[in-house]
mmCIF file of C-alpha atoms in Angstrom:
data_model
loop_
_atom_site.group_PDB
_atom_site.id
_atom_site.type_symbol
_atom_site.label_atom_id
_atom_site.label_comp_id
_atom_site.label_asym_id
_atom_site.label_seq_id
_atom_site.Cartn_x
_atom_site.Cartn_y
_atom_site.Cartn_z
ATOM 1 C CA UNK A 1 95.694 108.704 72.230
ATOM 2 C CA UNK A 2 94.871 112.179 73.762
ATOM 3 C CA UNK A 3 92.416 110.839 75.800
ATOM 4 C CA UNK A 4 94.724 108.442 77.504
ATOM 5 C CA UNK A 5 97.219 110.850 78.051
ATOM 6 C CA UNK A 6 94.948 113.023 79.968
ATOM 7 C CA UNK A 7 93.635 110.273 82.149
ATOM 8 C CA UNK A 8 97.275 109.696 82.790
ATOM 9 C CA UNK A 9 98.067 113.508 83.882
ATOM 10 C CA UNK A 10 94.581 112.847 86.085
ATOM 11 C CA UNK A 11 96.759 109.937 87.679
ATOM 12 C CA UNK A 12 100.009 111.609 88.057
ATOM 13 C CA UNK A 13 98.373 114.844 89.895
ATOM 14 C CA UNK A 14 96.406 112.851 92.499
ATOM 15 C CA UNK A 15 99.228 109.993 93.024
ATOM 16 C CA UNK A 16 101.635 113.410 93.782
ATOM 17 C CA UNK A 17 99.851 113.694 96.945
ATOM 18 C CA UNK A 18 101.426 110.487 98.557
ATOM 19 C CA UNK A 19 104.704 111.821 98.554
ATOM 20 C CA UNK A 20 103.412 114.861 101.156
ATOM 21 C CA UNK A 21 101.344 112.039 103.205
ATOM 22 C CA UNK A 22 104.523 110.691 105.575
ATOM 23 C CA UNK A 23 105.338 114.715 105.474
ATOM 24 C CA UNK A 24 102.386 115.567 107.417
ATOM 25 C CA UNK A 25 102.163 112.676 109.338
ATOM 26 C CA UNK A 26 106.440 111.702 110.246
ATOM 27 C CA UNK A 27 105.469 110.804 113.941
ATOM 28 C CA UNK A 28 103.187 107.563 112.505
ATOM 29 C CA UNK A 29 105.078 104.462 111.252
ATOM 30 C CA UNK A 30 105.245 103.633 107.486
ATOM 31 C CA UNK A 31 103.593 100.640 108.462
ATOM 32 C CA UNK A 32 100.738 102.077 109.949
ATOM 33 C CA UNK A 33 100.551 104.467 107.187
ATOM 34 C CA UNK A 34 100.524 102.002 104.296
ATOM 35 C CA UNK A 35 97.881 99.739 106.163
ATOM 36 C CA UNK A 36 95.847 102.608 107.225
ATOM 37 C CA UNK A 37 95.711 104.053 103.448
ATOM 38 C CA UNK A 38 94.624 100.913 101.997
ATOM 39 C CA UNK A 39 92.332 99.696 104.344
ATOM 40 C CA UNK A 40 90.065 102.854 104.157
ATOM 41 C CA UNK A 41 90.592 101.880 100.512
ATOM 42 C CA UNK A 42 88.672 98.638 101.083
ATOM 43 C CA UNK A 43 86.488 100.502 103.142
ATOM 44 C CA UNK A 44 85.855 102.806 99.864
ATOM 45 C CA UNK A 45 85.480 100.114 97.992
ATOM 46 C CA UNK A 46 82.238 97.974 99.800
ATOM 47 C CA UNK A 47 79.567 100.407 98.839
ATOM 48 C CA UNK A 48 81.009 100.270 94.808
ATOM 49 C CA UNK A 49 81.100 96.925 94.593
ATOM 50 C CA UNK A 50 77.918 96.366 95.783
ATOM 51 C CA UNK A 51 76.457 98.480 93.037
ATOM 52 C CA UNK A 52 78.698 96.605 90.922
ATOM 53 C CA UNK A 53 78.425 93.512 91.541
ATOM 54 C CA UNK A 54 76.660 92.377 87.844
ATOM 55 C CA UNK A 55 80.543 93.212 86.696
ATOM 56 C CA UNK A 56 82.556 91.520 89.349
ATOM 57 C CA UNK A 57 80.657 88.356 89.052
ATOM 58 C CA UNK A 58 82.231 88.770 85.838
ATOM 59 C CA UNK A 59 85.835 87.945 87.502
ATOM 60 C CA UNK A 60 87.113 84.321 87.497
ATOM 61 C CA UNK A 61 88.953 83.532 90.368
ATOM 62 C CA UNK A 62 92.395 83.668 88.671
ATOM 63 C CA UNK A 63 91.658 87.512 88.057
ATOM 64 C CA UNK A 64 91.022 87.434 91.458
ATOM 65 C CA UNK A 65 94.306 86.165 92.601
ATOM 66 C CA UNK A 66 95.850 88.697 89.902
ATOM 67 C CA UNK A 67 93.837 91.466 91.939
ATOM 68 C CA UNK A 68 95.382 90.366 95.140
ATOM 69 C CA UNK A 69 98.702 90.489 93.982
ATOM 70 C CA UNK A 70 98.549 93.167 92.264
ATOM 71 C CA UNK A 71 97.459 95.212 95.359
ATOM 72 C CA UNK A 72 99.539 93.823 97.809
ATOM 73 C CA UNK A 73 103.058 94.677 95.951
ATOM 74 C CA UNK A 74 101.808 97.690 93.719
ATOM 75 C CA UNK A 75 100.405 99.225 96.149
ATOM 76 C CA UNK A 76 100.924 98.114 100.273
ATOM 77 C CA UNK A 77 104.466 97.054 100.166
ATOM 78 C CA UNK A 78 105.041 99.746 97.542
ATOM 79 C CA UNK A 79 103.712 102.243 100.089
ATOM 80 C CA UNK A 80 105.395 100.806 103.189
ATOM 81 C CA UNK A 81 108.989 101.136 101.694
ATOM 82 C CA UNK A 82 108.074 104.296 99.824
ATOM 83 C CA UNK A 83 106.405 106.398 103.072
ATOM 84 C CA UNK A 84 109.586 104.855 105.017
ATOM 85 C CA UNK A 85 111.997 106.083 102.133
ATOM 86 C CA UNK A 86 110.290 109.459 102.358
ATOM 87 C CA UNK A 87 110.902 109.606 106.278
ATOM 88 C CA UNK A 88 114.500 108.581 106.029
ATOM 89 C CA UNK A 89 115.977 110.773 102.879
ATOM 90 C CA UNK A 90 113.128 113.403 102.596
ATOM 91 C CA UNK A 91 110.413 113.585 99.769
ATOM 92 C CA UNK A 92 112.414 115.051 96.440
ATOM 93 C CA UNK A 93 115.159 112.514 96.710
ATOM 94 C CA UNK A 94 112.606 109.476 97.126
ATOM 95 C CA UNK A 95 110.661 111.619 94.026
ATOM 96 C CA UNK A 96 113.369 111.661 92.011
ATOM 97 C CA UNK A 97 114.103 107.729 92.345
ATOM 98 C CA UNK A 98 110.321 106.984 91.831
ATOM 99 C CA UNK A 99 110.920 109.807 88.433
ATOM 100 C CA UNK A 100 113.415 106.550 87.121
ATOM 101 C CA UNK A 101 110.031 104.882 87.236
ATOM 102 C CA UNK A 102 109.169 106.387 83.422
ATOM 103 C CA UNK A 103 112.304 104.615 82.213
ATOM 104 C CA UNK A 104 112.680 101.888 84.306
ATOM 105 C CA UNK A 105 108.833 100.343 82.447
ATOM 106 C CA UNK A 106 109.614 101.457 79.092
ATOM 107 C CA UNK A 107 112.785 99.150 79.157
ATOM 108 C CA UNK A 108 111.148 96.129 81.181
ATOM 109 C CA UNK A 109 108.097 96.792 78.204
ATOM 110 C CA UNK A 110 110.938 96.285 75.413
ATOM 111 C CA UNK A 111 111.771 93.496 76.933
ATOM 112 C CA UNK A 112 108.453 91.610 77.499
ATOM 113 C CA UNK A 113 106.189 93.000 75.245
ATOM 114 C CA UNK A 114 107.993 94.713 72.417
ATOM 115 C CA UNK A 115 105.751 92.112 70.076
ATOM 116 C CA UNK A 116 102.479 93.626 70.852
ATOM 117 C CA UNK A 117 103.303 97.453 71.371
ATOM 118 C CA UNK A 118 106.519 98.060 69.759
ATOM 119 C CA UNK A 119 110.055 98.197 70.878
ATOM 120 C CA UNK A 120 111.877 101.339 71.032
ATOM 121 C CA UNK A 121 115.547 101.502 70.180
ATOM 122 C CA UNK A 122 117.873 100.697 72.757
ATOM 123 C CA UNK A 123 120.420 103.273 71.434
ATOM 124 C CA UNK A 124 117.921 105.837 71.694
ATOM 125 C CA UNK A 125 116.854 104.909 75.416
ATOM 126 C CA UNK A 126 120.336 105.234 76.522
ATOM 127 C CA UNK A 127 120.578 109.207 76.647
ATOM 128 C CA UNK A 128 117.398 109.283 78.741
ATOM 129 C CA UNK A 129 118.473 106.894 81.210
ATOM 130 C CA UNK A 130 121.973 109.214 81.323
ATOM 131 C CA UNK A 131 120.257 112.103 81.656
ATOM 132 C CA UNK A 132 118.073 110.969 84.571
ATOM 133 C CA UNK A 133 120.638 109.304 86.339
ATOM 134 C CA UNK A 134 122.632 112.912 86.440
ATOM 135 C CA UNK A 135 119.132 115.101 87.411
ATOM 136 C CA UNK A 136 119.028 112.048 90.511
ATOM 137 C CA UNK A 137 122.793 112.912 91.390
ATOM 138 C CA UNK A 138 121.766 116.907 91.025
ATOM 139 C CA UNK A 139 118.717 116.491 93.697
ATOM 140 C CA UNK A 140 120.402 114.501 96.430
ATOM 141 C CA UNK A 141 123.458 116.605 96.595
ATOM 142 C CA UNK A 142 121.130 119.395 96.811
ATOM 143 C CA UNK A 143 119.105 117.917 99.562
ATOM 144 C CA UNK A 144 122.293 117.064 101.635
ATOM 145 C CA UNK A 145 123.501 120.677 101.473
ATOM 146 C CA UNK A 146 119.611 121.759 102.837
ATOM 147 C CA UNK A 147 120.965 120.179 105.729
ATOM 148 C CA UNK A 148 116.970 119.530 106.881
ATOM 149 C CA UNK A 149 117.262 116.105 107.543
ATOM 150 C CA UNK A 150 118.339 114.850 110.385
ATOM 151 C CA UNK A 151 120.913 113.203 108.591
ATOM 152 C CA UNK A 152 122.532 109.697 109.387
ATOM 153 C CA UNK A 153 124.246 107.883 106.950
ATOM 154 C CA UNK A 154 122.142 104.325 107.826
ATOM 155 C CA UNK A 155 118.949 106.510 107.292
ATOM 156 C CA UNK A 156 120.041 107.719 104.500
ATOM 157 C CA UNK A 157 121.288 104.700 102.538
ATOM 158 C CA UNK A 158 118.588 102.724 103.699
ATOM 159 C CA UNK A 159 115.884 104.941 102.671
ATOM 160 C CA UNK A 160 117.756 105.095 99.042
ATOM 161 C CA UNK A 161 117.160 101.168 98.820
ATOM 162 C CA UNK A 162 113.872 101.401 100.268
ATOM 163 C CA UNK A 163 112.759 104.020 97.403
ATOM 164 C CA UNK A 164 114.592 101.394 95.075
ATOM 165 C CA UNK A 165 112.291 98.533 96.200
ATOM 166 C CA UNK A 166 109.034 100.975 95.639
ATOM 167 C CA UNK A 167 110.213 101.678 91.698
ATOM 168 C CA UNK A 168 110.776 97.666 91.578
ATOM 169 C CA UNK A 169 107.689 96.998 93.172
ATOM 170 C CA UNK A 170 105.483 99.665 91.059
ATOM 171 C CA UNK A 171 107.405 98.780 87.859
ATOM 172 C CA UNK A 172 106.349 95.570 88.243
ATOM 173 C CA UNK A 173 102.757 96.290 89.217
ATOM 174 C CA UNK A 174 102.155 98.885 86.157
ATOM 175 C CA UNK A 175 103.642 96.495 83.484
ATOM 176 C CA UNK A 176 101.228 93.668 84.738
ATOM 177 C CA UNK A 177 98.374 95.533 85.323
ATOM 178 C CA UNK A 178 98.269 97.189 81.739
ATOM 179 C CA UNK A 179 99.178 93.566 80.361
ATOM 180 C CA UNK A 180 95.686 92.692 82.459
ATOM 181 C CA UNK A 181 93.912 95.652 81.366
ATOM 182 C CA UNK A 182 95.536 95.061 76.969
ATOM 183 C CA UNK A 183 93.949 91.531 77.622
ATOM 184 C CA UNK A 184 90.454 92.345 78.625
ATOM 185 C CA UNK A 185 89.071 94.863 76.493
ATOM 186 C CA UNK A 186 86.155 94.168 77.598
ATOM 187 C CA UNK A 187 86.572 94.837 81.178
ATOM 188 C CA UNK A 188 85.590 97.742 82.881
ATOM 189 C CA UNK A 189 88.304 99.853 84.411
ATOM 190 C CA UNK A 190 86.509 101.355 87.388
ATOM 191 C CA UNK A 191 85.581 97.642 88.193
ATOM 192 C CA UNK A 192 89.103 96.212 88.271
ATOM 193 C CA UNK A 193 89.959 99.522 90.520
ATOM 194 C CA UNK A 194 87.070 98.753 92.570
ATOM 195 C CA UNK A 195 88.139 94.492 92.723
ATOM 196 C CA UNK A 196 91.762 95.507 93.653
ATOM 197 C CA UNK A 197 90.583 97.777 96.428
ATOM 198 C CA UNK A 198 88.296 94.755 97.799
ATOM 199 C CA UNK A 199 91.097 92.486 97.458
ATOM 200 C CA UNK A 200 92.937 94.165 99.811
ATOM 201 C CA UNK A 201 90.567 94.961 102.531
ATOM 202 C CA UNK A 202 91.126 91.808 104.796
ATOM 203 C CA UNK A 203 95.079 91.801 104.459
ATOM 204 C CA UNK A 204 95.384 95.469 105.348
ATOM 205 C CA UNK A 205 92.620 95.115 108.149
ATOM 206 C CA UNK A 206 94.822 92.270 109.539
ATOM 207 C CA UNK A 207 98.223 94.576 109.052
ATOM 208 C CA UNK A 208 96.463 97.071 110.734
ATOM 209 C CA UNK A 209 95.960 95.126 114.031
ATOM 210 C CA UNK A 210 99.686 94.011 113.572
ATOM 211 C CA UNK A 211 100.972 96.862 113.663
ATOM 212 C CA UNK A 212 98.736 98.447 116.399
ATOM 213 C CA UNK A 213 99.994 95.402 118.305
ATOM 214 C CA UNK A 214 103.463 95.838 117.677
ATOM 215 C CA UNK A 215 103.206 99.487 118.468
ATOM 216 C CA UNK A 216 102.168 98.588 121.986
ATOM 217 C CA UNK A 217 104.451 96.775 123.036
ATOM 218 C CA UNK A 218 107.626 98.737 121.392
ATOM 219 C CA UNK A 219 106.592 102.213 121.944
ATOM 220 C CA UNK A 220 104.091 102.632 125.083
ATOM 221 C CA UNK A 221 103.538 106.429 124.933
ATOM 222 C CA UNK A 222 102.128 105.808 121.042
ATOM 223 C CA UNK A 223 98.121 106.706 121.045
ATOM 224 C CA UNK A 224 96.294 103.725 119.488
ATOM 225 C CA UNK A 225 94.576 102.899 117.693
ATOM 226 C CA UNK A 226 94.559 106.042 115.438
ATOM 227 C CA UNK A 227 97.937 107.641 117.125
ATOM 228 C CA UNK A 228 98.041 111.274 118.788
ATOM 229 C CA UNK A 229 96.413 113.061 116.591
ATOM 230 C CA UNK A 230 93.478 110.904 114.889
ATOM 231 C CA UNK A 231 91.438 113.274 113.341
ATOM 232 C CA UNK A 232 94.585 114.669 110.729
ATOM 233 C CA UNK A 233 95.639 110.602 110.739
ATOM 234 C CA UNK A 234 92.090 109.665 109.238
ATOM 235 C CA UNK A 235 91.633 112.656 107.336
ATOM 236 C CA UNK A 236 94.838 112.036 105.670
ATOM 237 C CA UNK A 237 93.900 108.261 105.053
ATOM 238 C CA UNK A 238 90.507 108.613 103.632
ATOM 239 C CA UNK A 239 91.814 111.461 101.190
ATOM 240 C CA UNK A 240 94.889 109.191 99.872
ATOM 241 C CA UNK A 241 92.426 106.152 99.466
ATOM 242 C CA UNK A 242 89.815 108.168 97.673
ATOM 243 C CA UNK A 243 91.967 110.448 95.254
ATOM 244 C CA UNK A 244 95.601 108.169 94.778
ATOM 245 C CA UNK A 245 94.401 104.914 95.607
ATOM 246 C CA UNK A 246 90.804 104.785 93.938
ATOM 247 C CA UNK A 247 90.455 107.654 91.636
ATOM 248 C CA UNK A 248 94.425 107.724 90.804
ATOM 249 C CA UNK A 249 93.805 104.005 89.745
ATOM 250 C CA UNK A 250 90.905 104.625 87.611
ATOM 251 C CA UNK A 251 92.346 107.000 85.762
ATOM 252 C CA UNK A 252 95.996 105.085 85.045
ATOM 253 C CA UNK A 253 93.609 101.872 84.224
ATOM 254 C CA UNK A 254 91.632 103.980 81.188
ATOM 255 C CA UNK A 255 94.977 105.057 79.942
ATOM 256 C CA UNK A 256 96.861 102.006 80.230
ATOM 257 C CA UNK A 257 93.351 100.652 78.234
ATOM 258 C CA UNK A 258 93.575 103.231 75.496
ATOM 259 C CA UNK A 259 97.807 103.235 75.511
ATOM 260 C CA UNK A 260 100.609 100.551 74.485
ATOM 261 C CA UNK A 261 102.664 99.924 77.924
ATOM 262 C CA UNK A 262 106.335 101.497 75.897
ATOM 263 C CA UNK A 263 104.075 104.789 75.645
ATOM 264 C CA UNK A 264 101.871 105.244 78.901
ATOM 265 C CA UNK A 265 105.120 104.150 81.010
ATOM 266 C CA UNK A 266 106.886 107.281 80.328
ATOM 267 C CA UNK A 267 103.875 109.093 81.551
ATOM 268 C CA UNK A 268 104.223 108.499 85.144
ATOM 269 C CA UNK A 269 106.235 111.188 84.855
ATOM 270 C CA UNK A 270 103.222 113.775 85.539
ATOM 271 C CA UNK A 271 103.529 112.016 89.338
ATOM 272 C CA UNK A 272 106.998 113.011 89.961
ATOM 273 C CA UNK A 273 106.524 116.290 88.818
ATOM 274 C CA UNK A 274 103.332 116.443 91.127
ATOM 275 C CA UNK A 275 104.989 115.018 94.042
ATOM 276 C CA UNK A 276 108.149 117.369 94.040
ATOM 277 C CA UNK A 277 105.562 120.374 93.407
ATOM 278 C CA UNK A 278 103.349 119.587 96.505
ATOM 279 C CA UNK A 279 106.842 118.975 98.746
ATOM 280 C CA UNK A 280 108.202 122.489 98.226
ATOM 281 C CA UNK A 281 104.557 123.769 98.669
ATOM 282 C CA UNK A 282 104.535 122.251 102.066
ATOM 283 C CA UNK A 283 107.772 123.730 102.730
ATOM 284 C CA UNK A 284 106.807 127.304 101.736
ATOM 285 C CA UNK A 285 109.878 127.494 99.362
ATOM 286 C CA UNK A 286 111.104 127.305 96.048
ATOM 287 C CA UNK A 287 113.394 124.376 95.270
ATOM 288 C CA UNK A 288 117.128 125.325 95.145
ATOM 289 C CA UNK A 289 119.062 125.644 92.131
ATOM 290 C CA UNK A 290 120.302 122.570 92.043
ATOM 291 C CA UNK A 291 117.008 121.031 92.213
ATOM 292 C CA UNK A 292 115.793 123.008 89.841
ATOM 293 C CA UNK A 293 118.333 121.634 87.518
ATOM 294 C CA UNK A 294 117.537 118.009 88.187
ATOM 295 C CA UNK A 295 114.037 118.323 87.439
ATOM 296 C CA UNK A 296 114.966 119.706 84.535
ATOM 297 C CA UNK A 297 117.499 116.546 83.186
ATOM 298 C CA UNK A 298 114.306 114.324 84.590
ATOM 299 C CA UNK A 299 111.739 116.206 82.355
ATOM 300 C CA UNK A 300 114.307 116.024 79.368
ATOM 301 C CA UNK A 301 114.829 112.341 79.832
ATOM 302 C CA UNK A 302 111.592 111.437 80.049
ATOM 303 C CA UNK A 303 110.354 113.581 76.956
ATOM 304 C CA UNK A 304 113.243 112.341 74.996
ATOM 305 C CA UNK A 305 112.233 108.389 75.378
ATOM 306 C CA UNK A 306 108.730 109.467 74.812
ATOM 307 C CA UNK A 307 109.502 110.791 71.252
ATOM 308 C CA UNK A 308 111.500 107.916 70.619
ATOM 309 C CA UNK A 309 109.222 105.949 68.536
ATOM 310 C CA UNK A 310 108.802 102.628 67.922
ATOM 311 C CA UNK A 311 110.547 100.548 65.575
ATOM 312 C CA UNK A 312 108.268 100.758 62.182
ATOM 313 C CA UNK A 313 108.139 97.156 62.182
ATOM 314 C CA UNK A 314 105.843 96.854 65.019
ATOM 315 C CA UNK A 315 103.757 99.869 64.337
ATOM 316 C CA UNK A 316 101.103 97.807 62.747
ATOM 317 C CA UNK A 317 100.887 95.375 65.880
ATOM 318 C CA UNK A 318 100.484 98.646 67.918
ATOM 319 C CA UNK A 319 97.518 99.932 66.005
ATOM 320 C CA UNK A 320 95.291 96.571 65.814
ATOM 321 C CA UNK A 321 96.026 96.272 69.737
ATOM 322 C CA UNK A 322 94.834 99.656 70.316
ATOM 323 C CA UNK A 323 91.905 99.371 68.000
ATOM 324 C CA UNK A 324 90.822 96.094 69.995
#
């Protein structure tokens, strides 16, 4: 157990550092971003799975497919709509709505697979999910009154829903990829970190030229194909692949190994936290008040469904899936 949740703090301090990527980089499209990141993923991943290949031979083609699907809405159209929220609303708010992200998969884990891991109370979820929802309301008003963003209401709203469609997107990808990870014990987690990375490599490299051709036609002045300043724009890339894409992955694939889904889930946490720590380091500044405040309700939530245990009737079911 205290193994796992140290792998997941591992995760949650190197996935922090994607919410500062679109910070240092706000003159390159989300797109570009998000296709850039994951194909010098790919690009990561040749030389691994070369020497480990004995393993991935290992893979039938459905986990293949599982792979590919897995990286494509878990991780590039997670990123796309999550880099774009981040340059529309600003990093905290689009932090905060990706903090829902530790209740959001303990529900969706009651729901599908309370049977193996245990269900926790719905009467005891419900104060978390209250108290989040107000620490949320605390951070954006506190971001509007920064006045720092150069504020439109269509920006704004829009980046809101796109931050929505991330925590759908990696809500989705976390609950299947642990149900992956429950069901193959025997699997290694660097090589299904290693297969999703491959997986992605031709998609992204075709993205890639998409967007580079999309760029030249709509904006002219844009330096391709790494943008005006290349050397930060690959720099960046390489270091998200390596540390939130690769190593970020490993680490949330041992834990979701050693953990039942209702109790890693709440664990994501350590990302939010990382990711609204890194943005006011960037700024130079400590977060207001307000902010302060909302991070606060977020940690409470979040520790409060984590002690909620599960129902005693399932306890058993968790233990023998563990043990496996």
């Amino acid at each position: 157990m205290l193994t796992g949740v140290l792998y997941a703090l591992l995760a949650g301090l190197m996935w922090g550092l994607i919410f500062v990527g679109p910070l240092i980089v706000p003159d390159y499209p989300a797109a570009m971003q998000s296709t850039g990141r994951y194909l010098a993923l790919g690009l990561i991943a040749l030389p691994l799975a070369w020497f480990g290949r004995q393993r991935l031979r290992q893979l039938t083609r459905t986990d293949w497919f599982t792979a590919l699907k897995l990286s494509t809405i878990g991780n590039l159209i997670y990123y796309v709509c999550l880099a774009s929220a981040i340059q529309r609303t600003g990093a905290p708010i689009s932090t905060m709505i990706i903090g829902t992200l530790p209740v959001v998969i303990p529900v969706f884990a009651n729901l599908l697979y309370s049977k193996r891991d245990g269900k926790l109370p719905w009467h005891r979820l419900a104060p978390a999910l209250v108290i989040i929802a107000l620490g949320l309301v605390m951070v954006n008003t506190a971001e509007l009154r920064t006045g720092e963003l150069d504020f439109s209401w269509w920006r704004y709203i829009s980046g809101i829903g796109l931050a929505f469609i991330s925590v759908a997107c990696w809500a989705w990808y976390a609950l299947r990829n642990a149900r992956w990870l429950r069901e193959n014990p025997d699997k290694n987690p660097l090589m299904w970190a290693t297969a999703q990375g491959l997986s992605i490599l031709p998609f992204s490299f075709i993205g890639y030229i998409a967007v580079c051709l999309w760029m030249s036609r709509t904006d002219s002045d844009f330096a391709l194909p790494f943008g005006p300043r290349p050397e930060v724009f690959l720099t960046l890339m390489l270091a998200i692949a390596l540390f939130c894409s690769w190593l970020g992955a490993l680490c949330w694939n041992i834990a979701s190994q050693r953990l039942p889904t209702v109790i890693v889930g709440p664990l994501i946490v350590f990302e939010t936290l990382a990711g609204l720590a890194y943005t006011f380091m960037l700024r130079h500044s400590w977060p207001p008040l307000m902010t302060l405040l909302g991070i606060v309700c977020l940690v409470a939530g979040v520790v409060l469904a984590v002690l909620t245990k599960p129902q005693k009737s399932t306890i058993a079911e968790v233990v023998m899936t563990t043990d496996k």
